[in-house]
Every structure is written in C-alpha cells, then in structure tokens.
CSV table of C-alpha atoms in Angstrom, one decimal:
chain,number,residue,atom,x,y,z
A,28,UNK,CA,8.8,-15.6,-6.5
A,29,UNK,CA,7.2,-12.4,-5.2
A,30,UNK,CA,6.9,-9.6,-7.6
A,31,UNK,CA,8.6,-7.1,-5.3
A,32,UNK,CA,11.1,-8.3,-2.7
A,33,UNK,CA,12.7,-6.4,0.1
A,34,UNK,CA,15.0,-7.3,3.0
A,35,UNK,CA,12.7,-7.2,6.0
A,36,UNK,CA,15.4,-6.1,8.4
A,37,UNK,CA,15.1,-4.9,11.0
A,38,UNK,CA,17.8,-2.3,10.6
A,39,UNK,CA,18.8,-0.8,13.9
A,40,UNK,CA,21.2,2.1,13.3
A,41,UNK,CA,22.5,5.0,15.5
A,42,UNK,CA,21.4,8.5,14.9
A,43,UNK,CA,23.5,10.1,12.2
A,44,UNK,CA,24.2,6.9,10.4
A,45,UNK,CA,23.7,6.3,6.7
A,46,UNK,CA,21.5,3.4,5.9
A,47,UNK,CA,20.6,1.8,2.5
A,48,UNK,CA,17.7,-0.4,1.5
A,49,UNK,CA,17.3,-2.4,-1.6
A,50,UNK,CA,14.3,-3.8,-3.4
A,51,UNK,CA,14.1,-6.1,-6.4
A,52,UNK,CA,11.2,-6.5,-8.8
A,53,UNK,CA,10.5,-9.4,-11.1
A,54,UNK,CA,8.6,-7.8,-14.0
A,55,UNK,CA,11.1,-6.1,-16.4
A,56,UNK,CA,8.2,-4.1,-17.9
A,57,UNK,CA,7.3,-2.4,-14.7
A,58,UNK,CA,6.8,1.3,-15.3
A,59,UNK,CA,6.9,3.3,-12.1
A,60,UNK,CA,8.6,3.0,-8.8
A,61,UNK,CA,8.1,4.5,-5.4
A,62,UNK,CA,9.2,4.4,-1.8
A,63,UNK,CA,6.4,4.7,0.8
A,64,UNK,CA,6.8,5.1,4.5
A,65,UNK,CA,4.6,3.5,7.0
A,66,UNK,CA,4.7,4.4,10.7
A,67,UNK,CA,3.6,1.8,13.3
A,68,UNK,CA,-0.2,1.3,13.0
A,69,UNK,CA,-0.6,4.1,10.5
A,70,UNK,CA,-1.3,4.1,6.8
A,71,UNK,CA,1.4,4.1,4.1
A,72,UNK,CA,2.4,7.6,2.8
A,73,UNK,CA,4.5,8.4,-0.3
A,74,UNK,CA,8.1,9.2,0.6
A,75,UNK,CA,9.4,9.7,-2.9
A,76,UNK,CA,9.1,8.6,-6.5
A,77,UNK,CA,12.1,6.9,-8.1
A,78,UNK,CA,13.2,8.1,-11.5
A,79,UNK,CA,15.6,6.5,-13.9
A,80,UNK,CA,18.2,9.2,-13.4
A,81,UNK,CA,18.1,8.9,-9.7
A,82,UNK,CA,16.7,11.6,-7.4
A,83,UNK,CA,17.3,13.2,-4.1
A,84,UNK,CA,15.1,14.8,-1.6
A,85,UNK,CA,17.1,16.2,1.3
A,86,UNK,CA,18.7,13.4,3.2
A,87,UNK,CA,17.0,10.8,1.0
A,88,UNK,CA,18.3,9.5,-2.3
A,89,UNK,CA,16.5,7.0,-4.5
A,90,UNK,CA,18.1,5.0,-7.4
A,91,UNK,CA,16.7,2.8,-10.1
A,92,UNK,CA,18.7,0.2,-11.9
A,93,UNK,CA,16.5,-1.2,-14.7
A,94,UNK,CA,19.1,-3.6,-16.0
A,95,UNK,CA,19.3,-5.4,-12.7
A,96,UNK,CA,15.7,-4.6,-11.7
A,97,UNK,CA,16.4,-3.1,-8.4
A,98,UNK,CA,15.6,0.1,-6.5
A,99,UNK,CA,17.5,1.5,-3.6
A,100,UNK,CA,16.8,4.1,-0.9
A,101,UNK,CA,19.7,5.8,0.9
A,102,UNK,CA,19.1,7.8,4.1
A,103,UNK,CA,21.9,10.0,5.3
A,104,UNK,CA,22.3,11.5,8.7
A,105,UNK,CA,19.4,9.4,10.0
A,106,UNK,CA,17.1,10.9,12.6
A,107,UNK,CA,15.0,9.3,15.3
A,108,UNK,CA,11.9,10.3,13.4
A,109,UNK,CA,13.1,8.2,10.4
A,110,UNK,CA,12.1,5.1,12.4
A,111,UNK,CA,9.4,3.4,10.3
A,112,UNK,CA,8.8,0.7,7.8
A,113,UNK,CA,9.9,1.6,4.3
A,114,UNK,CA,7.8,0.0,1.5
A,115,UNK,CA,9.0,-0.5,-2.1
A,116,UNK,CA,6.2,0.0,-4.6
A,117,UNK,CA,6.1,-0.9,-8.2
A,118,UNK,CA,3.5,-0.1,-10.9
A,119,UNK,CA,3.0,-3.1,-13.2
A,120,UNK,CA,2.8,-2.7,-17.0
A,121,UNK,CA,0.1,-0.7,-18.6
A,122,UNK,CA,-3.1,-2.7,-19.1
A,123,UNK,CA,-3.0,-4.1,-15.6
A,124,UNK,CA,-5.3,-2.5,-13.2
A,125,UNK,CA,-3.2,-3.9,-10.4
A,126,UNK,CA,-1.4,-0.6,-10.3
A,127,UNK,CA,0.4,-0.6,-7.0
A,128,UNK,CA,2.4,-3.7,-5.9
A,129,UNK,CA,4.1,-3.5,-2.5
A,130,UNK,CA,7.1,-5.2,-1.1
A,131,UNK,CA,6.8,-6.5,2.5
A,132,UNK,CA,8.6,-3.5,3.8
A,133,UNK,CA,12.0,-2.9,5.6
A,134,UNK,CA,11.8,-1.9,9.2
A,135,UNK,CA,14.2,0.8,10.4
A,136,UNK,CA,14.8,1.8,13.9
A,137,UNK,CA,17.1,4.7,14.6
A,138,UNK,CA,18.6,4.6,18.0
A,139,UNK,CA,19.6,7.6,20.2
B,17,UNK,CA,-10.6,17.1,5.9
B,18,UNK,CA,-10.2,16.1,2.2
B,19,UNK,CA,-8.3,13.0,2.7
B,20,UNK,CA,-9.4,9.4,2.3
B,21,UNK,CA,-11.6,8.3,5.1
B,22,UNK,CA,-12.6,4.8,6.2
B,23,UNK,CA,-15.3,3.6,8.5
B,24,UNK,CA,-15.2,2.0,11.0
B,25,UNK,CA,-11.7,2.3,12.2
B,26,UNK,CA,-12.0,-0.9,14.2
B,27,UNK,CA,-14.3,-3.9,14.0
B,28,UNK,CA,-14.5,-7.0,16.1
B,29,UNK,CA,-16.8,-9.7,14.9
B,30,UNK,CA,-17.6,-13.3,15.6
B,31,UNK,CA,-16.6,-15.9,13.1
B,32,UNK,CA,-19.4,-16.5,10.6
B,33,UNK,CA,-20.8,-13.0,10.8
B,34,UNK,CA,-20.9,-10.6,7.8
B,35,UNK,CA,-19.1,-7.2,8.0
B,36,UNK,CA,-19.1,-4.2,5.7
B,37,UNK,CA,-16.5,-1.4,5.5
B,38,UNK,CA,-16.9,2.0,3.9
B,39,UNK,CA,-14.3,4.1,2.1
B,40,UNK,CA,-14.7,7.7,1.0
B,41,UNK,CA,-11.9,8.7,-1.4
B,42,UNK,CA,-10.6,12.1,-2.2
B,43,UNK,CA,-13.4,13.7,-4.1
B,44,UNK,CA,-11.7,14.3,-7.5
B,45,UNK,CA,-10.0,10.9,-7.6
B,46,UNK,CA,-11.6,8.3,-9.8
B,47,UNK,CA,-9.3,5.4,-9.0
B,48,UNK,CA,-10.0,3.5,-5.8
B,49,UNK,CA,-8.2,0.5,-4.4
B,50,UNK,CA,-8.7,-1.9,-1.6
B,51,UNK,CA,-5.8,-3.5,0.1
B,52,UNK,CA,-5.3,-5.9,3.0
B,53,UNK,CA,-2.4,-5.8,5.3
B,54,UNK,CA,-1.3,-8.3,8.0
B,55,UNK,CA,1.4,-7.8,10.5
B,56,UNK,CA,4.9,-7.7,9.0
B,57,UNK,CA,3.7,-7.7,5.5
B,58,UNK,CA,3.1,-5.0,2.9
B,59,UNK,CA,-0.3,-4.1,1.7
B,60,UNK,CA,-1.8,-6.8,-0.6
B,61,UNK,CA,-4.0,-5.8,-3.5
B,62,UNK,CA,-7.6,-6.9,-3.3
B,63,UNK,CA,-9.6,-5.0,-5.9
B,64,UNK,CA,-9.6,-1.8,-8.0
B,65,UNK,CA,-12.3,0.6,-9.3
B,66,UNK,CA,-12.1,3.2,-12.0
B,67,UNK,CA,-15.1,5.3,-11.4
B,68,UNK,CA,-17.9,2.8,-10.7
B,69,UNK,CA,-16.4,0.0,-12.7
B,70,UNK,CA,-14.6,-2.8,-10.9
B,71,UNK,CA,-11.8,-3.5,-13.3
B,72,UNK,CA,-9.8,-6.1,-11.4
B,73,UNK,CA,-10.0,-8.4,-8.5
B,74,UNK,CA,-7.1,-10.3,-6.9
B,75,UNK,CA,-7.1,-14.1,-7.2
B,76,UNK,CA,-6.7,-14.0,-3.5
B,77,UNK,CA,-10.2,-12.5,-3.1
B,78,UNK,CA,-12.5,-15.4,-2.4
B,79,UNK,CA,-16.2,-15.3,-3.3
B,80,UNK,CA,-17.0,-14.3,0.3
B,81,UNK,CA,-15.6,-10.8,-0.5
B,82,UNK,CA,-17.5,-8.3,-2.6
B,83,UNK,CA,-16.9,-4.7,-3.3
B,84,UNK,CA,-19.0,-2.0,-4.8
B,85,UNK,CA,-18.7,1.6,-5.8
B,86,UNK,CA,-22.2,2.3,-7.0
B,87,UNK,CA,-21.9,6.0,-8.0
B,88,UNK,CA,-18.2,6.2,-8.6
B,89,UNK,CA,-17.7,7.9,-5.2
B,90,UNK,CA,-17.6,6.0,-2.0
B,91,UNK,CA,-17.0,2.3,-1.9
B,92,UNK,CA,-18.0,-0.6,0.3
B,93,UNK,CA,-16.2,-3.9,1.0
B,94,UNK,CA,-18.2,-6.7,2.4
B,95,UNK,CA,-16.9,-9.9,3.9
B,96,UNK,CA,-19.5,-12.7,4.3
B,97,UNK,CA,-19.1,-15.6,6.8
B,98,UNK,CA,-16.0,-14.1,8.3
B,99,UNK,CA,-13.1,-16.4,9.2
B,100,UNK,CA,-10.3,-15.9,11.6
B,101,UNK,CA,-7.9,-15.6,8.7
B,102,UNK,CA,-9.7,-12.5,7.6
B,103,UNK,CA,-8.3,-10.6,10.6
B,104,UNK,CA,-6.2,-7.8,9.1
B,105,UNK,CA,-6.1,-4.1,8.4
B,106,UNK,CA,-8.2,-3.2,5.3
B,107,UNK,CA,-6.8,-0.2,3.6
B,108,UNK,CA,-8.5,1.9,0.9
B,109,UNK,CA,-6.5,4.2,-1.4
B,110,UNK,CA,-7.5,6.6,-4.1
B,111,UNK,CA,-5.6,8.3,-6.9
B,112,UNK,CA,-6.1,10.4,-10.0
B,113,UNK,CA,-5.9,8.5,-13.3
B,114,UNK,CA,-4.1,11.1,-15.3
B,115,UNK,CA,-0.6,9.9,-14.6
B,116,UNK,CA,1.0,6.6,-13.6
B,117,UNK,CA,3.3,8.6,-11.3
B,118,UNK,CA,0.4,10.0,-9.4
B,119,UNK,CA,0.6,9.4,-5.7
B,120,UNK,CA,-2.0,7.0,-4.1
B,121,UNK,CA,-3.4,8.4,-0.9
B,122,UNK,CA,-4.4,5.9,1.8
B,123,UNK,CA,-7.0,6.0,4.4
B,124,UNK,CA,-6.2,5.1,8.0
B,125,UNK,CA,-7.7,1.7,7.5
B,126,UNK,CA,-10.2,-0.5,9.2
B,127,UNK,CA,-8.7,-3.1,11.6
B,128,UNK,CA,-10.8,-6.2,11.5
B,129,UNK,CA,-10.5,-8.8,14.3
B,130,UNK,CA,-12.5,-12.0,13.9
B,131,UNK,CA,-12.9,-14.0,17.1
C-alpha cells in the first residue's frame, strides 16, 4: 500500500464548478499535511498547508480528518487557471528524515 | 534570483554514461532534498541532507546513485552507468529546519533522457 494515495483523475470540470479532491495516508502518526500544485512541466509549489481545524484561502478549502486519515481540497468557482495537478503531501513522524511524501497527484482541467 | 536553481535543465545521455546534476538551494536553508519524478507520478524521495550530512537515502536509490553536499551549500547528484529507466525529472528542494510546517521550495528540475 502506498503511503499517500490520491485519485489520479483526470477531473474535467466547467468554469465556475466546485470540485473536491481526497487523499488518504497510511501512517497514523503523520504530522503535517499540505497540498502542492504542479503545472505541466513545472516544479511543485505549495498551495496550502492543512490544519486540523480546517483552513480556507480564498476559493480553496482544506480539511484534515485524522480519525479516517484523509485530507481533502475543495475548489470553489473554479477558474481556467486552476488547471494543474494537485499533489497531496504528508510529513512522516519525527525522526524520519524522509520529510515530504507525495501522492501521485490528481489532474484537474477546467474547461471554458 | 534567490530561489532553488538546478543545472542543467535538460540532459540527454547515452546508456552507460555517467551524469552529474547540481542544485543550489536557497542560501539560508539547511535542508536539501533530491526527488525523482516520472510522468503521471508524484515526486519520489531519493535522499536528504541536513547541512553537509546525508541523513537518509531511499531504498530505491541503487548504488549507481550518489549525492554530496560537501560544504552544506550546493549539492550534486551523480548517476553512474545510466540506464533507460533512469530517464526522469530530477527535482531538488530546500527548506528551513525550524518547523515541520515550513514550505519546501523546489527547483525547476533537471530532465534526464537516457537513449
């Protein structure tokens, strides 16, 4: 079983739609969680951290469910510029130098 | 530009040749990571440095791969006797050690093609 699993998609949605991605992680002691965005043939960039209480940044909302070991990302009113691959990232327990563990990514295409 | 820089951006090599990539992290960052990414997959951890110390290597990293960070600043990743399966994007990232929530900044990567 992979340590971080995501639905690869692709998700093709019209402009203005709301889309949600989920990610599950296998290590219950994982400490920190993030969503990164990666545009085609570019490097990954931090989109947002995910906090236990949930957090929102404009049209983006991230949620963490530690009991079920999943993380979600909700994008409201999607824009063409949101088209990218969204990577779920988990930091493993303290003591492991393998700090950032990535999911395979979920591909989103927002259609005009 | 104070971001993470990688060199070269692209490398085409014949099977069996050795290649070396360089990464210059953000100057105040003491954590440096190497990742490999293939099409349709997320970045896959290769190795990690804290300052000049290489603290962890992935089990996926064969003995043909070696990485150094001699002065705790730039790092090099060498692949000896390249194989076609080594074709991938090699990404370097750096971060500050002070917080687990600190963002990791990635370079634009070196795309390796082994022919």
